[in-house]
Amino acid sequence: MPQPRILVFAGSIRTGALSAKLAALAAKELSLLDAEVSLISLADYPMPVYDGDLEAREGPPETARKLRARLAAHRGVFIATPEYNASIPPLLKNTIDWVSRVRDPVDPFKEGVFAIGATSNGRLGGYRGLIALRQVLELGLGALVLPEQVAIQEASQAFDEAGSLRDERSAKLLRAALTRLIVMAEADL
Ligand SMILES: Cc1cc2nc3c(=O)[nH]c(=O)nc-3n(C[C@H](O)[C@H](O)[C@H](O)COP(=O)(O)O)c2cc1C
């Protein structure tokens, strides 16, 4: 059976982003679970703030088309998000909004399977950000988002020097989500 292709990215492009640490760890674990993994940064897909007039004039930016094609080339997606004011950051929402506006017969949101995780220095681990991201993907875009998810609390202390999670329970939850992501992505091959 061919390896399932999984795309991984974080909802932050900040240097040293905690969500990027979670994305990097997820990419590493997925590779160990024998998936073909692409770890990307949204920094490579810069987009203006969504504006209907801009869209009417020029259509979605080329970066949105490229990212949509990248999504469509993968069966599974793992998104690691920070939490901003109990929701997802504007970078992630804006990116998803633009990608959703690309008119293309292949809908990567409906075709793919998504797993999500969050990082936060708070006690909730970005849980409210996860709920918001799930709402956007599931209710907004009709995506299949796995029930298994991970919320990493006190995230600036959560990763060791090797980038692994110090807390065994969080590590297990991440592994469970990634294992299911691979199973679901393979089911689709
Ligand atoms: C505008 C703004 C709102 C934030 N709101 C929350 C919040 O609701 N909950 C939370 O846990 N952290 C919140 N934070 C803190 C971020 O989670 C923290 O800066 C985090 O490190 C950003 O993610 P990153 O490390 O992946 O870049 C907020 C930060 C900003 C800039």
Short mmCIF file of C-alpha atoms and ligand atoms in Angstrom, two decimals:
data_model
loop_
_atom_site.label_atom_id
_atom_site.label_comp_id
_atom_site.label_asym_id
_atom_site.label_seq_id
_atom_site.Cartn_x
_atom_site.Cartn_y
_atom_site.Cartn_z
CA MET A 1 0.00 0.00 0.00
CA PRO A 2 1.38 3.48 -0.82
CA GLN A 3 2.30 5.71 2.10
CA PRO A 4 -0.47 8.18 3.00
CA ARG A 5 0.52 11.76 2.25
CA ILE A 6 0.02 14.12 5.18
CA LEU A 7 0.46 17.89 5.16
CA VAL A 8 1.43 19.57 8.44
CA PHE A 9 1.50 23.25 9.32
CA ALA A 10 1.14 25.70 12.21
CA GLY A 11 -1.15 28.68 12.51
CA SER A 12 1.75 30.93 13.50
CA ILE A 13 4.82 32.13 11.63
CA ARG A 14 6.42 33.71 14.71
CA THR A 15 10.07 32.82 15.31
CA GLY A 16 10.08 30.15 18.00
CA ALA A 17 6.31 29.67 17.77
CA LEU A 18 4.98 27.08 20.19
CA SER A 19 2.47 25.86 17.62
CA ALA A 20 5.35 25.36 15.17
CA LYS A 21 7.01 23.13 17.77
CA LEU A 22 3.86 21.03 17.90
CA ALA A 23 3.72 20.94 14.09
CA ALA A 24 7.37 19.84 13.91
CA LEU A 25 6.78 17.10 16.48
CA ALA A 26 3.66 15.91 14.65
CA ALA A 27 5.62 15.78 11.38
CA LYS A 28 8.38 13.74 13.04
CA GLU A 29 5.90 11.30 14.61
CA LEU A 30 3.97 10.91 11.37
CA SER A 31 7.20 10.04 9.55
CA LEU A 32 7.96 7.43 12.22
CA LEU A 33 4.45 6.05 11.65
CA ASP A 34 5.45 5.65 7.99
CA ALA A 35 3.52 8.51 6.42
CA GLU A 36 4.91 10.69 3.65
CA VAL A 37 4.96 14.06 5.41
CA SER A 38 5.22 17.62 4.09
CA LEU A 39 5.86 20.19 6.83
CA ILE A 40 5.17 23.65 5.50
CA SER A 41 5.11 27.18 6.92
CA LEU A 42 2.37 29.69 6.19
CA ALA A 43 5.23 32.21 5.85
CA ASP A 44 5.71 30.71 2.40
CA TYR A 45 2.09 31.50 1.51
CA PRO A 46 1.67 35.19 2.35
CA MET A 47 -1.80 36.59 1.61
CA PRO A 48 -3.36 40.02 2.02
CA VAL A 49 -6.22 40.42 4.47
CA TYR A 50 -9.35 39.14 2.75
CA ASP A 51 -11.22 41.92 0.98
CA GLY A 52 -14.20 41.26 -1.29
CA ASP A 53 -13.27 44.15 -3.57
CA LEU A 54 -9.76 42.80 -4.00
CA GLU A 55 -11.19 39.37 -4.77
CA ALA A 56 -13.61 40.85 -7.31
CA ARG A 57 -10.74 42.71 -8.99
CA GLU A 58 -8.00 40.11 -8.93
CA GLY A 59 -9.41 36.83 -7.63
CA PRO A 60 -7.69 34.87 -4.85
CA PRO A 61 -3.94 35.41 -4.56
CA GLU A 62 -1.61 32.97 -6.28
CA THR A 63 -0.44 31.79 -2.85
CA ALA A 64 -4.00 30.70 -2.02
CA ARG A 65 -4.16 28.70 -5.27
CA LYS A 66 -0.79 27.12 -4.50
CA LEU A 67 -1.76 26.21 -0.96
CA ARG A 68 -5.07 24.76 -2.12
CA ALA A 69 -3.21 22.60 -4.64
CA ARG A 70 -0.80 21.54 -1.89
CA LEU A 71 -3.73 20.57 0.33
CA ALA A 72 -5.37 18.66 -2.51
CA ALA A 73 -2.15 16.67 -3.06
CA HIS A 74 -2.40 15.26 0.47
CA ARG A 75 -5.03 12.94 1.95
CA GLY A 76 -4.48 14.05 5.54
CA VAL A 77 -3.76 17.39 7.19
CA PHE A 78 -2.54 18.19 10.69
CA ILE A 79 -2.93 21.80 11.85
CA ALA A 80 -1.34 23.08 15.06
CA THR A 81 -2.98 26.30 16.16
CA PRO A 82 -2.31 28.94 18.80
CA GLU A 83 -5.29 30.49 20.60
CA TYR A 84 -6.02 34.20 20.16
CA ASN A 85 -8.81 35.68 22.26
CA ALA A 86 -10.43 32.28 22.63
CA SER A 87 -10.35 31.67 18.88
CA ILE A 88 -7.86 31.06 16.08
CA PRO A 89 -5.29 33.64 14.96
CA PRO A 90 -6.12 35.92 12.02
CA LEU A 91 -3.28 34.42 9.98
CA LEU A 92 -4.88 30.99 10.07
CA LYS A 93 -8.45 32.22 9.51
CA ASN A 94 -7.40 34.52 6.68
CA THR A 95 -5.44 31.74 5.02
CA ILE A 96 -8.34 29.28 5.25
CA ASP A 97 -10.79 31.95 4.03
CA TRP A 98 -8.73 32.76 0.94
CA VAL A 99 -8.09 29.08 0.14
CA SER A 100 -11.84 28.44 0.43
CA ARG A 101 -12.47 31.09 -2.23
CA VAL A 102 -10.40 29.36 -4.92
CA ARG A 103 -12.81 27.92 -7.48
CA ASP A 104 -11.55 24.49 -8.30
CA PRO A 105 -13.35 21.18 -8.89
CA VAL A 106 -11.25 19.42 -6.23
CA ASP A 107 -12.28 20.54 -2.76
CA PRO A 108 -9.41 19.66 -0.42
CA PHE A 109 -11.55 20.35 2.62
CA LYS A 110 -14.19 17.81 1.65
CA GLU A 111 -11.72 15.31 0.19
CA GLY A 112 -9.22 15.26 3.03
CA VAL A 113 -9.23 14.26 6.67
CA PHE A 114 -8.03 16.70 9.32
CA ALA A 115 -6.49 16.36 12.76
CA ILE A 116 -5.94 19.37 14.97
CA GLY A 117 -3.85 20.35 17.96
CA ALA A 118 -3.24 23.52 19.93
CA THR A 119 -0.58 25.05 22.14
CA SER A 120 -0.99 27.72 24.78
CA ASN A 121 0.79 28.93 27.84
CA GLY A 122 -2.54 28.89 29.65
CA ARG A 123 -4.10 25.99 31.55
CA LEU A 124 -6.63 25.24 28.79
CA GLY A 125 -3.93 24.49 26.25
CA GLY A 126 -5.65 26.43 23.49
CA TYR A 127 -8.77 24.30 23.82
CA ARG A 128 -11.05 27.17 22.78
CA GLY A 129 -8.89 27.70 19.69
CA LEU A 130 -9.42 24.04 18.84
CA ILE A 131 -13.19 24.46 19.11
CA ALA A 132 -13.02 27.49 16.81
CA LEU A 133 -10.83 25.70 14.28
CA ARG A 134 -13.13 22.67 14.34
CA GLN A 135 -16.11 24.96 13.69
CA VAL A 136 -14.44 26.60 10.70
CA LEU A 137 -13.33 23.31 9.17
CA GLU A 138 -16.39 21.19 9.95
CA LEU A 139 -19.30 23.61 9.84
CA GLY A 140 -17.78 26.16 7.48
CA LEU A 141 -16.11 23.88 5.00
CA GLY A 142 -17.64 20.44 5.49
CA ALA A 143 -14.33 18.85 6.42
CA LEU A 144 -13.95 15.64 8.38
CA VAL A 145 -12.11 16.60 11.58
CA LEU A 146 -11.12 13.70 13.81
CA PRO A 147 -12.45 13.70 17.37
CA GLU A 148 -8.95 12.89 18.66
CA GLN A 149 -7.14 16.16 19.36
CA VAL A 150 -4.46 17.50 21.63
CA ALA A 151 -4.28 20.75 23.63
CA ILE A 152 -0.81 21.43 25.04
CA GLN A 153 -1.04 23.56 28.16
CA GLU A 154 1.86 25.62 29.56
CA ALA A 155 3.42 25.05 26.18
CA SER A 156 6.62 27.03 26.68
CA GLN A 157 7.63 24.37 29.24
CA ALA A 158 6.02 21.43 27.45
CA PHE A 159 8.74 20.48 24.97
CA ASP A 160 12.16 19.06 25.86
CA GLU A 161 15.42 19.84 24.01
CA ALA A 162 14.66 17.13 21.42
CA GLY A 163 11.26 18.69 20.72
CA SER A 164 9.33 15.87 22.41
CA LEU A 165 6.50 16.41 24.87
CA ARG A 166 7.55 16.05 28.48
CA ASP A 167 4.04 15.06 29.60
CA GLU A 168 3.35 11.42 28.73
CA ARG A 169 -0.43 11.92 28.65
CA SER A 170 -0.16 14.71 26.05
CA ALA A 171 2.31 12.62 24.05
CA LYS A 172 -0.17 9.72 24.02
CA LEU A 173 -3.04 11.97 22.92
CA LEU A 174 -0.93 13.34 20.07
CA ARG A 175 0.10 9.85 18.99
CA ALA A 176 -3.54 8.69 19.10
CA ALA A 177 -4.64 11.58 16.88
CA LEU A 178 -1.82 11.01 14.39
CA THR A 179 -2.34 7.25 14.28
CA ARG A 180 -6.03 7.74 13.51
CA LEU A 181 -5.15 10.38 10.90
CA ILE A 182 -2.99 7.85 9.08
CA VAL A 183 -5.64 5.12 9.31
CA MET A 184 -8.27 7.47 7.89
CA ALA A 185 -5.95 8.79 5.18
CA GLU A 186 -5.06 5.23 4.17
CA ALA A 187 -8.73 4.27 4.05
CA ASP A 188 -9.09 6.90 1.38
CA LEU A 189 -6.22 5.66 -0.83
C1 LIG B 1 -4.00 38.91 20.20
C2 LIG B 1 -3.61 37.78 21.09
C3 LIG B 1 -4.59 37.10 21.78
C4 LIG B 1 -4.26 36.02 22.60
N1 LIG B 1 -5.26 35.33 23.23
C5 LIG B 1 -4.96 34.19 23.90
C6 LIG B 1 -6.00 33.37 24.41
O1 LIG B 1 -7.17 33.62 24.29
N2 LIG B 1 -5.63 32.24 25.06
C7 LIG B 1 -4.31 31.87 25.21
O2 LIG B 1 -4.05 30.83 25.78
N3 LIG B 1 -3.30 32.63 24.72
C8 LIG B 1 -3.60 33.78 24.06
N4 LIG B 1 -2.61 34.55 23.53
C9 LIG B 1 -1.23 34.15 23.75
C10 LIG B 1 -0.74 33.26 22.63
O3 LIG B 1 -1.33 31.99 22.74
C11 LIG B 1 0.79 33.17 22.69
O4 LIG B 1 1.31 34.43 22.34
C12 LIG B 1 1.32 32.08 21.82
O5 LIG B 1 2.68 31.87 22.12
C13 LIG B 1 1.19 32.41 20.33
O6 LIG B 1 1.36 31.24 19.57
P1 LIG B 1 2.74 30.83 18.88
O7 LIG B 1 3.74 30.61 20.02
O8 LIG B 1 2.43 29.58 18.16
O9 LIG B 1 3.18 31.96 18.01
C14 LIG B 1 -2.91 35.63 22.74
C15 LIG B 1 -1.92 36.33 22.03
C16 LIG B 1 -2.26 37.37 21.21
C17 LIG B 1 -1.19 38.09 20.42
#
